[in-house]
mmCIF file of C-alpha atoms in Angstrom:
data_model
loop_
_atom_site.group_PDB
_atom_site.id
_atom_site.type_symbol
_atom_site.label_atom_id
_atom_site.label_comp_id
_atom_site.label_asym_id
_atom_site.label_seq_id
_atom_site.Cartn_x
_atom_site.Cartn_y
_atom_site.Cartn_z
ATOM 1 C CA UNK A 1 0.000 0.000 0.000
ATOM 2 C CA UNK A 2 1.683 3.416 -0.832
ATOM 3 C CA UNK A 3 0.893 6.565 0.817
ATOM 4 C CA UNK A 4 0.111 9.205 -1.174
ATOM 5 C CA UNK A 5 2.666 12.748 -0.564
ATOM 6 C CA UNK A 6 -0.379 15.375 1.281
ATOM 7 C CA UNK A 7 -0.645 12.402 3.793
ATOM 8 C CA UNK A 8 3.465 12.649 4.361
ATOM 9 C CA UNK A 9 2.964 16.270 4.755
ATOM 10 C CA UNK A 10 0.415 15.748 7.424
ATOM 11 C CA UNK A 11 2.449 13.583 9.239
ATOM 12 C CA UNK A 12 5.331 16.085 8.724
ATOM 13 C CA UNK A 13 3.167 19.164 9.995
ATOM 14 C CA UNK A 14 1.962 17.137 13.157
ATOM 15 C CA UNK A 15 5.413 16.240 13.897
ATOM 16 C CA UNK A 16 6.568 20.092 13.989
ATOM 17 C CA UNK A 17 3.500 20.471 15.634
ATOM 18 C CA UNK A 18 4.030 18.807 18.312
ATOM 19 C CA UNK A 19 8.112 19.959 18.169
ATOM 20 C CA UNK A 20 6.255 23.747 19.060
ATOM 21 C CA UNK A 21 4.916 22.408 21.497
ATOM 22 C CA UNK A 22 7.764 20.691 23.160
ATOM 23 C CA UNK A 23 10.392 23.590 22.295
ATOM 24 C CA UNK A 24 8.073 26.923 22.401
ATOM 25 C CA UNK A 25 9.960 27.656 18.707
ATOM 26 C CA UNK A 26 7.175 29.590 16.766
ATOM 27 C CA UNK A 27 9.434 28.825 14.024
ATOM 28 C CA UNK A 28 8.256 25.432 13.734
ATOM 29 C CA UNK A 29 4.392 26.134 14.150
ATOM 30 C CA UNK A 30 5.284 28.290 10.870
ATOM 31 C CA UNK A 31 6.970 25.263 9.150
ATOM 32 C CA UNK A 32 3.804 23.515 10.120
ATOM 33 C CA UNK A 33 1.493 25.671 8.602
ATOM 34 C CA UNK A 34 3.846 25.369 5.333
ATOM 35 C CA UNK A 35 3.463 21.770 5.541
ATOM 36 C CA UNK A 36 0.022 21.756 5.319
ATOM 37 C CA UNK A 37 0.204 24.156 2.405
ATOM 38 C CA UNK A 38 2.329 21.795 0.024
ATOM 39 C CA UNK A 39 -0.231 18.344 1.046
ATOM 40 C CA UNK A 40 -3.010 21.038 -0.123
ATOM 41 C CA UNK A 41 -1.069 21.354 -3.575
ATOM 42 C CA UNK A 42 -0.686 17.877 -3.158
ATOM 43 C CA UNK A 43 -3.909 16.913 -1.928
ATOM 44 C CA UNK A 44 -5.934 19.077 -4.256
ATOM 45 C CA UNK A 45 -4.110 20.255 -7.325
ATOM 46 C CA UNK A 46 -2.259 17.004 -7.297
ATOM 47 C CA UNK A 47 1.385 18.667 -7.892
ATOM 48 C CA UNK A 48 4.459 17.163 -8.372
ATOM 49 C CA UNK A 49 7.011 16.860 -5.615
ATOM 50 C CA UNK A 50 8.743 19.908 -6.604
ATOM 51 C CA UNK A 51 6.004 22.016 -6.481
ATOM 52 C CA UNK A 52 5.126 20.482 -3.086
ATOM 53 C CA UNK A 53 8.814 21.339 -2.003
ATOM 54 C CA UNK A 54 8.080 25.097 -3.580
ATOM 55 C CA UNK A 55 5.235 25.974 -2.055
ATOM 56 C CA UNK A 56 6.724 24.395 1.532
ATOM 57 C CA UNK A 57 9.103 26.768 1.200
ATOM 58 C CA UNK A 58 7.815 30.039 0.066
ATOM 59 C CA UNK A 59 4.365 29.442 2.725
ATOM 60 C CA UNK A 60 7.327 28.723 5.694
ATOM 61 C CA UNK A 61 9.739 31.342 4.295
ATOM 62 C CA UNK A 62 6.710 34.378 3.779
ATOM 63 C CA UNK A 63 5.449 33.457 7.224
ATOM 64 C CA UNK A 64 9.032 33.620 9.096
ATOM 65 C CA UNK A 65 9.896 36.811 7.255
ATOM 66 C CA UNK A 66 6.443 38.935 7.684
ATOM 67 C CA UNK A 67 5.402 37.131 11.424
ATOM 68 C CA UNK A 68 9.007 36.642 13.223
ATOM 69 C CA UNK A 69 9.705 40.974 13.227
ATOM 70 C CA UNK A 70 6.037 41.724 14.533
ATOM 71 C CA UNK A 71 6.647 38.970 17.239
ATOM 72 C CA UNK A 72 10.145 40.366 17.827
ATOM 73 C CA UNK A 73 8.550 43.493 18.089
ATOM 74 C CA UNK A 74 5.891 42.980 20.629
ATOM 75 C CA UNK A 75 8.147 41.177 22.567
ATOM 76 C CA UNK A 76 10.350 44.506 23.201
ATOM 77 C CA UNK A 77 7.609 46.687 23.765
ATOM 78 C CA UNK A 78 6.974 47.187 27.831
ATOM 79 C CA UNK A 79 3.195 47.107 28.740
ATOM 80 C CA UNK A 80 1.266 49.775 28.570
ATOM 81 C CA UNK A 81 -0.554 49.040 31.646
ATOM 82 C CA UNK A 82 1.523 49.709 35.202
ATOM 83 C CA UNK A 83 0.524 46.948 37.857
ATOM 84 C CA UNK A 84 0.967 45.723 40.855
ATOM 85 C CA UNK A 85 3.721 47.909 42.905
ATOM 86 C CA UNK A 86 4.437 49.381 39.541
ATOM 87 C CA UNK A 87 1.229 51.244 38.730
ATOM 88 C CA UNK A 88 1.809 52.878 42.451
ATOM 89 C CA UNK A 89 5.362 54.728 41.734
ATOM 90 C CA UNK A 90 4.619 58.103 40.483
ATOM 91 C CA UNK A 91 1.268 58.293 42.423
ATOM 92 C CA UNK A 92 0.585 61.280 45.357
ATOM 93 C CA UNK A 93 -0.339 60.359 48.628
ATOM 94 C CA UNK A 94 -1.496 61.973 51.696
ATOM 95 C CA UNK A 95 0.903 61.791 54.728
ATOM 96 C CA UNK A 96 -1.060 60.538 57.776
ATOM 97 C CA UNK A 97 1.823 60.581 60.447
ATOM 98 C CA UNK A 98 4.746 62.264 60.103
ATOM 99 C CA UNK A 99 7.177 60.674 57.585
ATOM 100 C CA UNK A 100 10.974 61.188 57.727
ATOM 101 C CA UNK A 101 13.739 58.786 57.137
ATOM 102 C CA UNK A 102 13.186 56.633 59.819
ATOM 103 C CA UNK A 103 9.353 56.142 58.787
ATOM 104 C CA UNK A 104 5.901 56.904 59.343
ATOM 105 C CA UNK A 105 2.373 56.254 57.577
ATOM 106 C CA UNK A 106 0.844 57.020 53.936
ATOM 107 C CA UNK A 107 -2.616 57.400 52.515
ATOM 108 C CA UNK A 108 -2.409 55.737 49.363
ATOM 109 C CA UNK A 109 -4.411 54.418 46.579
ATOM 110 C CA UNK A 110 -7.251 54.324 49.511
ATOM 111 C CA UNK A 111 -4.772 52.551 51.519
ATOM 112 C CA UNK A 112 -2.749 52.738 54.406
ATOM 113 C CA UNK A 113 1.034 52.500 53.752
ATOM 114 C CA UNK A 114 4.575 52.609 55.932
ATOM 115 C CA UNK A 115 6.629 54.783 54.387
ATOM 116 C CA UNK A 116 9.793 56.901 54.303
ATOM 117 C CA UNK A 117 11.434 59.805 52.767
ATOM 118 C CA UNK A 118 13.678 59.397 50.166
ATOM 119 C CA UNK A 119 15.774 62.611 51.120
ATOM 120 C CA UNK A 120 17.009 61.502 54.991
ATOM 121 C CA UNK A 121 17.166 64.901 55.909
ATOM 122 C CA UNK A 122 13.321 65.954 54.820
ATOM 123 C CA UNK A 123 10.294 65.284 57.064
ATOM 124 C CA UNK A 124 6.707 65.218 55.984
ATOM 125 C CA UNK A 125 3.800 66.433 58.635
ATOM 126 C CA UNK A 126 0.494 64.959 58.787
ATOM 127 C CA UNK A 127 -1.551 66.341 55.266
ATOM 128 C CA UNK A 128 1.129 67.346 53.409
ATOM 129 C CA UNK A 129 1.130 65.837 49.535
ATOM 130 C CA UNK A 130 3.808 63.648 48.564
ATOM 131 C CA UNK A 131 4.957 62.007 45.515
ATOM 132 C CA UNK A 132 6.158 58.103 45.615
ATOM 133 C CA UNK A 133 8.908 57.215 43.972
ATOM 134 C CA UNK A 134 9.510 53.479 44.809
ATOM 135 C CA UNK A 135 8.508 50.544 46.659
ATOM 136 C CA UNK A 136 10.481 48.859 48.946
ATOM 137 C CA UNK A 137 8.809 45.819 50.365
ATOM 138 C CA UNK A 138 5.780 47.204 52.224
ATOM 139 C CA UNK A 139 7.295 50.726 52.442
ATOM 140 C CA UNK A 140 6.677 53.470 49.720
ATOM 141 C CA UNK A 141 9.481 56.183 49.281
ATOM 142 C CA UNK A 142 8.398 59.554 49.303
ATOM 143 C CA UNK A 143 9.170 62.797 48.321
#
């Protein structure tokens, strides 16, 4: 019994498949796709092996080229969104006991926060407006 080529494709695109799988390369899930491509020319339009081969390799190649950058690209991008400790830095609070280098306590984000100045020889009084500038722990720098 001989196997006809789309069904060697198929077997070929479930094997890098499952390789994406195993190895997180989106490489291969774009080999996969152009797999699937050439047992379509096979499957369909009945092409010879080289056309099979071609259109393997222009599918796999077009995909690398146009999807690897805008991958690449959203990869180096830093989220828009702040959270966590993150989204806090930046923020004003209220001071609700005197801070100074030492310590003392924070209204912020509706919460109640230790904190400490940043500049050891500036102290906050009870009311006063203060920026954050960083999170240490459960402590928020101020200034």
């Amino acid at each position: 019994m001989e196997i006809d080529a789309w069904v060697w494709w198929l077997i070929g695109a479930a094997a890098l498949g499952i390789g994406l799988v195993v190895t997180a390369m989106p490489e291969l899930g774009m080999l996969a796709v152009g797999a699937v491509a050439a047992a379509v020319v096979a499957g369909i339009f009945g092409g010879d092996a080289v056309i099979q081969v071609i259109a393997f390799v222009v599918i796999s190649t077009a995909l690398i080229a146009v999807v690897r950058p805008i991958a690449n690209r959203h990869r180096a991008q830093r989220p828009q969104l702040a959270t966590g400790i993150d989204a806090l830095k930046g923020k004003q609070a209220v001071v609700l006991e005197r801070v100074d280098a030492s310590g003392g306590r924070i209204k912020l984000a509706g919460e109640v926060w230790s904190a400490r100045s940043l500049d050891t020889e500036r102290a906050y009084e009870v009311g006063q407006e203060v920026d954050v500038v960083d999170i240490e722990g459960a402590t928020a720098i101020v200034m």
